[in-house]
Tab-separated table of C-alpha atoms and ligand atoms in Angstrom:
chain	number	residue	atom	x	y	z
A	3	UNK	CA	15.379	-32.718	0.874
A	4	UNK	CA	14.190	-28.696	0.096
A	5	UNK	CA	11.455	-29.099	2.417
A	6	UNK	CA	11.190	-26.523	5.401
A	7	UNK	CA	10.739	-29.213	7.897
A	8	UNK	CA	14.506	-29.971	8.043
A	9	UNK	CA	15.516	-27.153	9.536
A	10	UNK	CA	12.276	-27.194	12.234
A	11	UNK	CA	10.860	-23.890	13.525
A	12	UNK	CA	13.874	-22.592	15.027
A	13	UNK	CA	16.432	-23.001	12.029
A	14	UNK	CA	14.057	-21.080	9.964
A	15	UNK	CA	13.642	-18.227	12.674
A	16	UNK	CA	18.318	-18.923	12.625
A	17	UNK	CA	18.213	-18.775	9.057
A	18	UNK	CA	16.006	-15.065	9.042
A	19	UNK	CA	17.745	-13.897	11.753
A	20	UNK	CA	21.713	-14.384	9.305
A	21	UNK	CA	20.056	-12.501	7.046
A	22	UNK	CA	19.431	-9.094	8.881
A	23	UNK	CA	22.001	-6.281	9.247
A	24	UNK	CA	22.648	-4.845	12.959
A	25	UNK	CA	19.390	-3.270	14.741
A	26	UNK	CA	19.842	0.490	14.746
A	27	UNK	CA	20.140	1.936	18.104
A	28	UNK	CA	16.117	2.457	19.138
A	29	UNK	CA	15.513	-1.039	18.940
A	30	UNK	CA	17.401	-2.088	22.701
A	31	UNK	CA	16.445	-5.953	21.910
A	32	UNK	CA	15.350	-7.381	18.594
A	33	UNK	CA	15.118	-11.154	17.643
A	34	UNK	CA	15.634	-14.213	20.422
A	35	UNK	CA	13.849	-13.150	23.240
A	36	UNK	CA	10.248	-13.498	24.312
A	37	UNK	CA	9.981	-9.548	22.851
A	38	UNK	CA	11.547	-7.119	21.281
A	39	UNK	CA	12.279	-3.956	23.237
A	40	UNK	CA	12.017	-0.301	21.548
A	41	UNK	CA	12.937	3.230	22.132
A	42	UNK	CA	10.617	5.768	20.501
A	43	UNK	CA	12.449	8.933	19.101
A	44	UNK	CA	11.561	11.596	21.856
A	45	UNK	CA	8.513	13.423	21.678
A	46	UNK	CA	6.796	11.211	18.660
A	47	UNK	CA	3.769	8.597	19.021
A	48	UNK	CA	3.711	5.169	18.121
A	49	UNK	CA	1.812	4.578	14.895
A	50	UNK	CA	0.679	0.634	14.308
A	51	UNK	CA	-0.851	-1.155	11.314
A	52	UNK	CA	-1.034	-4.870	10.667
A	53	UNK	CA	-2.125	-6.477	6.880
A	54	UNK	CA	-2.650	-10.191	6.471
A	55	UNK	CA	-1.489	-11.231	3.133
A	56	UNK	CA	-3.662	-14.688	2.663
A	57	UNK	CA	-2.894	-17.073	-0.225
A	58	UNK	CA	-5.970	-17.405	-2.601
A	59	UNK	CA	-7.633	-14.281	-1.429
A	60	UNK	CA	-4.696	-11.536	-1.444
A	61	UNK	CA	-2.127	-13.533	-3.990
A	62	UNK	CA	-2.021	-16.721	-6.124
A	63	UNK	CA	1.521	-18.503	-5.670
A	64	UNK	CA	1.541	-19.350	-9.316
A	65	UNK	CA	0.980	-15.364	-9.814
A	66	UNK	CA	3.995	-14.173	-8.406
A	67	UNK	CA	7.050	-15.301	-7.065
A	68	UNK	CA	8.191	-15.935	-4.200
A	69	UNK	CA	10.851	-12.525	-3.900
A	70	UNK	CA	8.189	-10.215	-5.028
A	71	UNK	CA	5.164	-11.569	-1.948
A	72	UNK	CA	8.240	-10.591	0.454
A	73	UNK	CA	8.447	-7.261	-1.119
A	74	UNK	CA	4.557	-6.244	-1.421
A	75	UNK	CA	4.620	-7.820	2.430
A	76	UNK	CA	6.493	-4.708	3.424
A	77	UNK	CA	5.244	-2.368	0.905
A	78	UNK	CA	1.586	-2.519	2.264
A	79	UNK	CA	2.138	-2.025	5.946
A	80	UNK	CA	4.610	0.847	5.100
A	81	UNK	CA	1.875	2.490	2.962
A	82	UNK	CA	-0.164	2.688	6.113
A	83	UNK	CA	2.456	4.727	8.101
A	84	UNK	CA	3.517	6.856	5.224
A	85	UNK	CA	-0.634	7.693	4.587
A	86	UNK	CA	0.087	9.027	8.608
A	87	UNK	CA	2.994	11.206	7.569
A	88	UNK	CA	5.045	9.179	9.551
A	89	UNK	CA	8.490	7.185	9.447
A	90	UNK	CA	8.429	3.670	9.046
A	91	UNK	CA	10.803	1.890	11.939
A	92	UNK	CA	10.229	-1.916	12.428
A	93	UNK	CA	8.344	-5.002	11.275
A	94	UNK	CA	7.086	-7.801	13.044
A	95	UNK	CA	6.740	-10.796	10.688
A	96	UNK	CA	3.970	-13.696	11.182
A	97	UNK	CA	4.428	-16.845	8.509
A	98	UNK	CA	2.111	-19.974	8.459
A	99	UNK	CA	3.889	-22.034	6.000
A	100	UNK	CA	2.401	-24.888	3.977
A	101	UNK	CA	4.306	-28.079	3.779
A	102	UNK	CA	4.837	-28.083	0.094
A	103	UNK	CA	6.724	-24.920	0.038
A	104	UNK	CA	10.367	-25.548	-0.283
A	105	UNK	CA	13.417	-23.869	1.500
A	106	UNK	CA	14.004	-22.198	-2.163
A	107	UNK	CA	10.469	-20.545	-1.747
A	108	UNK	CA	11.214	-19.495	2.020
A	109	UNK	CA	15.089	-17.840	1.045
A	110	UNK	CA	13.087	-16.002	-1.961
A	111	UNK	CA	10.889	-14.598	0.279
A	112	UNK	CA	12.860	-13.768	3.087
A	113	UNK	CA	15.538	-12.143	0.533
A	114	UNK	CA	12.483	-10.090	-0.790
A	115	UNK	CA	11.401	-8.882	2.689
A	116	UNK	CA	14.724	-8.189	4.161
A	117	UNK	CA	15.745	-6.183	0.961
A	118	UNK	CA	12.604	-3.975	0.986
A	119	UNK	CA	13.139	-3.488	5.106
A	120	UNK	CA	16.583	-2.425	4.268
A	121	UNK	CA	15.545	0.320	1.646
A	122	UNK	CA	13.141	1.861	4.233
A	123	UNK	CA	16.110	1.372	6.797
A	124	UNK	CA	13.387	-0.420	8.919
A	125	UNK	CA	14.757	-2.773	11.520
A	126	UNK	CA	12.664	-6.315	11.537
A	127	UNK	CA	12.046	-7.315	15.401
A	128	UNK	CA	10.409	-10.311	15.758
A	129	UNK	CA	7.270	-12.701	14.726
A	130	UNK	CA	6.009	-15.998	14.732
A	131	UNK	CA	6.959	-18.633	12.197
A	132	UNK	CA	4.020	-22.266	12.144
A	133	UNK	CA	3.488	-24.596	9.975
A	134	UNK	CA	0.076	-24.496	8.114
A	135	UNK	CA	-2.447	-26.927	6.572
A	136	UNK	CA	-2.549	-25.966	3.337
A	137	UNK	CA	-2.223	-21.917	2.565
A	138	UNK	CA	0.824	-19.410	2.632
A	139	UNK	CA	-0.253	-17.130	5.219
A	140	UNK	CA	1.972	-13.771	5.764
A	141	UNK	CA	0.588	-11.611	9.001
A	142	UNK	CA	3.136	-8.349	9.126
A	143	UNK	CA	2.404	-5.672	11.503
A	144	UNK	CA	4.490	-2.174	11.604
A	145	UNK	CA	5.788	0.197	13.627
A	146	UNK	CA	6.311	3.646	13.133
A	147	UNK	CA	7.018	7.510	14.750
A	148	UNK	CA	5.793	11.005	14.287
A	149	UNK	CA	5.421	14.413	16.390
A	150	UNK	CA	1.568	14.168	17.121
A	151	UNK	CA	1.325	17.338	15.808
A	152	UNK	CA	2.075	15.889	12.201
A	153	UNK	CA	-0.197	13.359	11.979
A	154	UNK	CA	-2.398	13.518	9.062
A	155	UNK	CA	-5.595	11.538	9.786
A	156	UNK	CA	-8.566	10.589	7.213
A	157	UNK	CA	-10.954	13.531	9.007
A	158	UNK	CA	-9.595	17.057	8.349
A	159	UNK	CA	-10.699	17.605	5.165
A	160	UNK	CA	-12.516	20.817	4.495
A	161	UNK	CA	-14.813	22.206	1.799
A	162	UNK	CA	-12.991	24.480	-0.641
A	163	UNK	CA	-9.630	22.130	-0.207
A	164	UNK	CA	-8.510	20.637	-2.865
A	165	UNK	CA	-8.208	16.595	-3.931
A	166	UNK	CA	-4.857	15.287	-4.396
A	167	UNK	CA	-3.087	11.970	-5.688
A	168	UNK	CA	0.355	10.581	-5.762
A	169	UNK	CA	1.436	9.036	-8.496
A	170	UNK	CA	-0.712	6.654	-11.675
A	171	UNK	CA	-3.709	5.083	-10.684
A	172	UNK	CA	-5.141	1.776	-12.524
A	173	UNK	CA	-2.210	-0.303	-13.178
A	174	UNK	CA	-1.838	-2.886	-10.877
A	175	UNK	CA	-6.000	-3.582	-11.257
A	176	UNK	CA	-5.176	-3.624	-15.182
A	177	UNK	CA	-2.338	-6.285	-14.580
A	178	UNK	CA	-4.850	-8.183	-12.317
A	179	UNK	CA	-7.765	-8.044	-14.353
A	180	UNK	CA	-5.335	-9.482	-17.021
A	181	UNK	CA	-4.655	-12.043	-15.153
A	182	UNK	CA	-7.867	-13.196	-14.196
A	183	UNK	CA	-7.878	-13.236	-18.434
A	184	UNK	CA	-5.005	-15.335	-18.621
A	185	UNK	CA	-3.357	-13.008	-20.333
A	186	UNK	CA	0.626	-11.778	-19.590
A	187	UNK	CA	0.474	-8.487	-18.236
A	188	UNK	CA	3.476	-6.097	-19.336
A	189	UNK	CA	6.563	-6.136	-17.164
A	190	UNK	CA	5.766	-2.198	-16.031
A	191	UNK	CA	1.901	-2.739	-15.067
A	192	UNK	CA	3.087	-6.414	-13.080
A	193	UNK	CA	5.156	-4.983	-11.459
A	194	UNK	CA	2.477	-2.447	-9.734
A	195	UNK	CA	0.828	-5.350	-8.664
A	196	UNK	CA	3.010	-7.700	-7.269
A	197	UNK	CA	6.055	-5.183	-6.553
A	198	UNK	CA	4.350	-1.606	-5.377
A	199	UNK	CA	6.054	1.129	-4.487
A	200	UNK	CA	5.010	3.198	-0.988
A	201	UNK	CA	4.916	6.184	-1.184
A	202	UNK	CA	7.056	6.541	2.181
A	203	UNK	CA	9.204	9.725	1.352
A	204	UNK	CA	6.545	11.760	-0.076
A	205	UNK	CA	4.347	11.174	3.072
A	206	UNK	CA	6.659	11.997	5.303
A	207	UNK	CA	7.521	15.712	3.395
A	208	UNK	CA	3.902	16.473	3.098
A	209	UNK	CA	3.632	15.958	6.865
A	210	UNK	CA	6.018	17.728	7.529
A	211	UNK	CA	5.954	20.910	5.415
A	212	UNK	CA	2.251	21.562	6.462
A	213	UNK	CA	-0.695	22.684	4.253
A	214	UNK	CA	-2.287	19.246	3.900
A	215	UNK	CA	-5.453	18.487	5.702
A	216	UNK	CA	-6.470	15.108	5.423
A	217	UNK	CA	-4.516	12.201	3.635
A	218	UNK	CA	-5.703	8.640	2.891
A	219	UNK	CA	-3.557	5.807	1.041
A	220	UNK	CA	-5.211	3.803	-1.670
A	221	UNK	CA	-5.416	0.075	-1.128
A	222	UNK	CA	-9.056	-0.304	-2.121
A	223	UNK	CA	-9.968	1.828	-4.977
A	224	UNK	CA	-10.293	5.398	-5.519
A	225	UNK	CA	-14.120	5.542	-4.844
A	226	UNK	CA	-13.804	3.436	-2.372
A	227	UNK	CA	-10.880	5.092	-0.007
A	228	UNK	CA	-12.300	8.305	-1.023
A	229	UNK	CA	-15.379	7.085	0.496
A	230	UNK	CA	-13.505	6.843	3.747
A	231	UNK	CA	-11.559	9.759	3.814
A	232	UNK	CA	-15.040	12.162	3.186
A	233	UNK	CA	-17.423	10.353	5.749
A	234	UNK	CA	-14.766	10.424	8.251
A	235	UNK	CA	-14.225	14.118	7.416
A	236	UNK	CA	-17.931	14.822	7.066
A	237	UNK	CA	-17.969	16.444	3.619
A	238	UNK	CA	-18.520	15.823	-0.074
A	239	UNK	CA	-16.534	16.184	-3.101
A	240	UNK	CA	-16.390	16.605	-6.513
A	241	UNK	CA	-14.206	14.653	-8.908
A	242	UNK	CA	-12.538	14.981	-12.227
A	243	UNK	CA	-12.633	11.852	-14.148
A	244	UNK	CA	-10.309	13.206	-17.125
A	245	UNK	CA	-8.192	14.423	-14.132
A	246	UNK	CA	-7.137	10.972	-12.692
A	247	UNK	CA	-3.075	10.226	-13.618
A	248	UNK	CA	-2.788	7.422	-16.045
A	249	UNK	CA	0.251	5.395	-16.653
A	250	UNK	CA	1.262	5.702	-20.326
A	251	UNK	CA	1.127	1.674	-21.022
A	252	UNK	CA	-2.331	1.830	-19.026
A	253	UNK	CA	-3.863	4.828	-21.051
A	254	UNK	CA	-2.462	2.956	-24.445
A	255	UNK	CA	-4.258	-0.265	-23.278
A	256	UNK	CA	-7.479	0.786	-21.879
A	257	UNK	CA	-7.891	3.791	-24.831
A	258	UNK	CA	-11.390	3.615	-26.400
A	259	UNK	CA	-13.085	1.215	-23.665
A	260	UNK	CA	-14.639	1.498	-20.491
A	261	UNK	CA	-12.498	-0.259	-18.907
A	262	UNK	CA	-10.366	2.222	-18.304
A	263	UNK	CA	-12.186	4.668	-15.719
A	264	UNK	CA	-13.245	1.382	-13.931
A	265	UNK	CA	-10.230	0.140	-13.341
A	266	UNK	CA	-8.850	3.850	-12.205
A	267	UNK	CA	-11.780	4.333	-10.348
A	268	UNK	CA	-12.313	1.459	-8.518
A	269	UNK	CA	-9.364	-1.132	-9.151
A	270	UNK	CA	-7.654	-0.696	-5.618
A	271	UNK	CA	-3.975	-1.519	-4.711
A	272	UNK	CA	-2.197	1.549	-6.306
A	273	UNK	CA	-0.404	2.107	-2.729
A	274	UNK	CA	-0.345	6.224	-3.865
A	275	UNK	CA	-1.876	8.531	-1.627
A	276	UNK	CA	-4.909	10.566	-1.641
A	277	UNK	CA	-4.682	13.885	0.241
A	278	UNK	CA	-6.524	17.141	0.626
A	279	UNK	CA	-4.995	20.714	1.308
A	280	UNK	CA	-6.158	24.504	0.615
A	281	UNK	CA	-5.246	26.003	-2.623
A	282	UNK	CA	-2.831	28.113	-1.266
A	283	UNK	CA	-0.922	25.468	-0.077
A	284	UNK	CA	-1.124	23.885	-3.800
A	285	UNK	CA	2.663	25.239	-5.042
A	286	UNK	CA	4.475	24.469	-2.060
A	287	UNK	CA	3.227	20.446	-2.297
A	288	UNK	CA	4.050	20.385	-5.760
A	289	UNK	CA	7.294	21.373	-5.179
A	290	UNK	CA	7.516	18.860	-2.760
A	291	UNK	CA	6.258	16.209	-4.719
A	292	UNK	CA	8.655	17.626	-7.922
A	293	UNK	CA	11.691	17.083	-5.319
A	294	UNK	CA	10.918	13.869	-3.796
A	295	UNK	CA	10.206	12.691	-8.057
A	296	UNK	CA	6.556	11.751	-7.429
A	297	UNK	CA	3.970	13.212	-9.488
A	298	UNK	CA	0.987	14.704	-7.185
A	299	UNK	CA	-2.373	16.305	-9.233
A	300	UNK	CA	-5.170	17.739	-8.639
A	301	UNK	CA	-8.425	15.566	-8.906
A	302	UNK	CA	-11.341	17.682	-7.886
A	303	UNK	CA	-12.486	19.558	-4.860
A	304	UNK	CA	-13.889	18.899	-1.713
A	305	UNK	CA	-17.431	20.595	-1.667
A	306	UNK	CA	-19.802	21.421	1.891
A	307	UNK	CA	-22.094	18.476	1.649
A	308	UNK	CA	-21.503	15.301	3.753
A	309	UNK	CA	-21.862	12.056	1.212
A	310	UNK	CA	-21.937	13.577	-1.791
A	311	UNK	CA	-19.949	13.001	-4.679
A	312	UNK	CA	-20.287	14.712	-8.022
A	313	UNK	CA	-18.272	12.438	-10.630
A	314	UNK	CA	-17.603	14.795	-13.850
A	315	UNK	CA	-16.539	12.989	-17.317
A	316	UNK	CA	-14.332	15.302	-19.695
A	317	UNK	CA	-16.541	17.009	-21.058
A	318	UNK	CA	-18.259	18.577	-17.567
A	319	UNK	CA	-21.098	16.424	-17.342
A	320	UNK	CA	-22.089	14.554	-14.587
A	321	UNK	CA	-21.571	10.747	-14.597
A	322	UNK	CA	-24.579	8.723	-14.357
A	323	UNK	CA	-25.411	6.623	-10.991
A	324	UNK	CA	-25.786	3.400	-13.303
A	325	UNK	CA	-22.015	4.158	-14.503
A	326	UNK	CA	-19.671	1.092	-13.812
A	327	UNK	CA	-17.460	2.973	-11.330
A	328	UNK	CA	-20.705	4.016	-9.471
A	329	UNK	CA	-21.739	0.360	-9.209
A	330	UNK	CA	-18.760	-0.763	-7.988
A	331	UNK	CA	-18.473	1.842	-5.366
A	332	UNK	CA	-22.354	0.630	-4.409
A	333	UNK	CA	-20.579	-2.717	-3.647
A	334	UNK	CA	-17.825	-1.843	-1.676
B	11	ADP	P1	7.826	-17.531	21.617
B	11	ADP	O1	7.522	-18.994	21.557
B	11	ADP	O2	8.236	-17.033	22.964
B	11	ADP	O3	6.776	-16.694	20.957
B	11	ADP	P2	9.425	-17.993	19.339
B	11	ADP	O4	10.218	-19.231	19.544
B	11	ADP	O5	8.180	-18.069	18.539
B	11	ADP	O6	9.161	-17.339	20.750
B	11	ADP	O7	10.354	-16.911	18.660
B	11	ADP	C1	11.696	-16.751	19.049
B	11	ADP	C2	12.204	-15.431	18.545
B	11	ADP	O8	12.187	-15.425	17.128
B	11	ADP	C3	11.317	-14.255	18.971
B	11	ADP	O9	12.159	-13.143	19.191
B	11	ADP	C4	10.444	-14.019	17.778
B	11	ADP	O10	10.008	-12.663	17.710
B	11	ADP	C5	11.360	-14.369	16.633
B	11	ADP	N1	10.646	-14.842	15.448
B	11	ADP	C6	9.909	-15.974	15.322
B	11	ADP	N2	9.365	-16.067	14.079
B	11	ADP	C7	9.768	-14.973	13.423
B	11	ADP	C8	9.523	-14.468	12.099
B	11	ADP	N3	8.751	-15.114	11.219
B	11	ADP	N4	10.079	-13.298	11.784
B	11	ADP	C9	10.835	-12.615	12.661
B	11	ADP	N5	11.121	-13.031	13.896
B	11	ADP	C10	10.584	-14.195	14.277
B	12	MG	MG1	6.229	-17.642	18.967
């Protein structure tokens, strides 16, 4: 028998617990009691974010394996505290599990979310483990630190900063939109959907080197986290399409169609992050960026008005409203 009922609630919970390297030192009790207990570095705040990952609305089971859903588990909640400029220090893990997943399933995942904890030397601390009717459900919240004078929020963007991304944006929406196709994505662009990177280190420089005003990380689509970062900062901005960073396999697959700007535009789940700073700040953060091995450039500019948002093709003119990007921005 492979099933997960063999080993019952508490040999599963046994079997996660093997699997995990010493706590560090901050966490004073981790997994076995009724909580964990933590030490915060002194002088930092507490940063929190939790992501459900639900099966048939965030992942398909027959889309990715097992390994990978364990990685992307961490990677999303870490994106959240590295967005903050912070340091990501522990996870708490919450797992309905179906009946028809098998032990085999369960190791694959756990080896996936312990091994992506470890590389962000992030302790896990606890959770809940049920069985479900029907659905893989993955609940992980995360802890992290930072000097509250760090913090980079979504609302201190100013007009005359500059618009900043991490990274390539479009590639995991082109390997989904593939697979909604039933077509095989390349190994590269799958992998930025079911394996994405967080952008953890960089976050953590630009916070700390000063200069940037506002930062944002994108889980929903350009437009769409853009959206946020400019209402909650109560300005407008103006954005170079031509500017946007494209993979090389996504520019060589989307050349020639519209597709392309849509998907950069509006795809969501590039886990890069969006930031503003002045100009004058502009060398320093690409050094940054150059050391850490990220690529960070310049988008547009944030402009005075509050909601608007000039969208400029390559040649300088203004995108239509009935453009695809702009529609899909209307729906979000
Ligand atoms: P309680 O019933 O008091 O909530 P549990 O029996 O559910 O306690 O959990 C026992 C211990 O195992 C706790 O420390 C809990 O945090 C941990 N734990 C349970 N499920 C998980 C999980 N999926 N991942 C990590 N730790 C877990
Ligand atoms: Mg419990």
């Amino acid at each position: 028998m492979t099933g997960l009922g063999k080993l019952g609630e508490f040999g599963l919970i046994e079997r996660l617990r093997q699997r995990l390297g010493p706590a560090p030192a901050e966490v004073a009790l981790g997994i076995g009691d009724d909580c964990a207990a933590l030490q915060l570095p002194a002088g930092e705040q507490l940063l929190v974010t939790c992501d459900l990952l639900l099966e048939g609305v965030h992942f398909r089971r027959d889309w990715t394996d097992l390994r990978r859903l364990g990685r992307k588990s961490v990677a999303v909640n870490l994106s959240d505290i590295a967005a903050m400029g912070g340091t990501p220090r522990q996870l708490v893990l919450g797992l309905g599990l179906p009946g028809d997943l098998s032990l085999e399933e369960f190791d694959l995942f756990l080896d996936g979310f312990c091994a992506a904890a470890a590389e962000h030397q992030v302790a896990v601390i606890g959770g809940d483990t049920c069985r479900a009717q029907q659905f893989l459900t993955v609940s992980v919240t995360a802890f992290g630190s930072i000097a509250p004078n760090r913090l980079l929020r979504r609302s201190g963007a100013r007009p005359g900063d500059l618009l900043l991304v991490s990274g390539t944006l479009g590639d995991s929406a082109l390997a989904l939109a593939q697979l909604q196709r039933g077509e095989q994505p390349e190994d590269s662009l799958l992998a930025r959907h079911l394996d994405p990177t967080p952008q953890v280190a960089l976050g953590r420089a630009l916070a700390e080197c000063g200069g940037v005003s506002a930062m944002i990380d994108l889980s929903d689509g350009l437009l769409a986290d853009l959206g946020h970062l400019l209402e909650q900062s109560g300005v407008g901005a103006r954005l170079e399409t031509a500017a946007i960073p494209r993979s090389k396999p996504f520019a060589r697959l989307t050349a020639g169609s519209e597709e392309g700007l849509d998907l950069a535009l509006a795809g969501g789940e590039d886990y890069e992050l969006l930031l503003t700073a002045a100009p004058e700040a502009r060398d320093r953060l690409q050094a940054i960026a150059t050391q850490i091995g990220v690529p960070l450039a310049v988008i547009g500019e944030i402009l005075p008005e509050a909601g608007e948002l000039q969208l400029l093709a390559a040649d300088g003119r203004r995108l239509a409203p009935g453009h695809r990007g702009y529609n899909h921005f209307a729906r979000d």
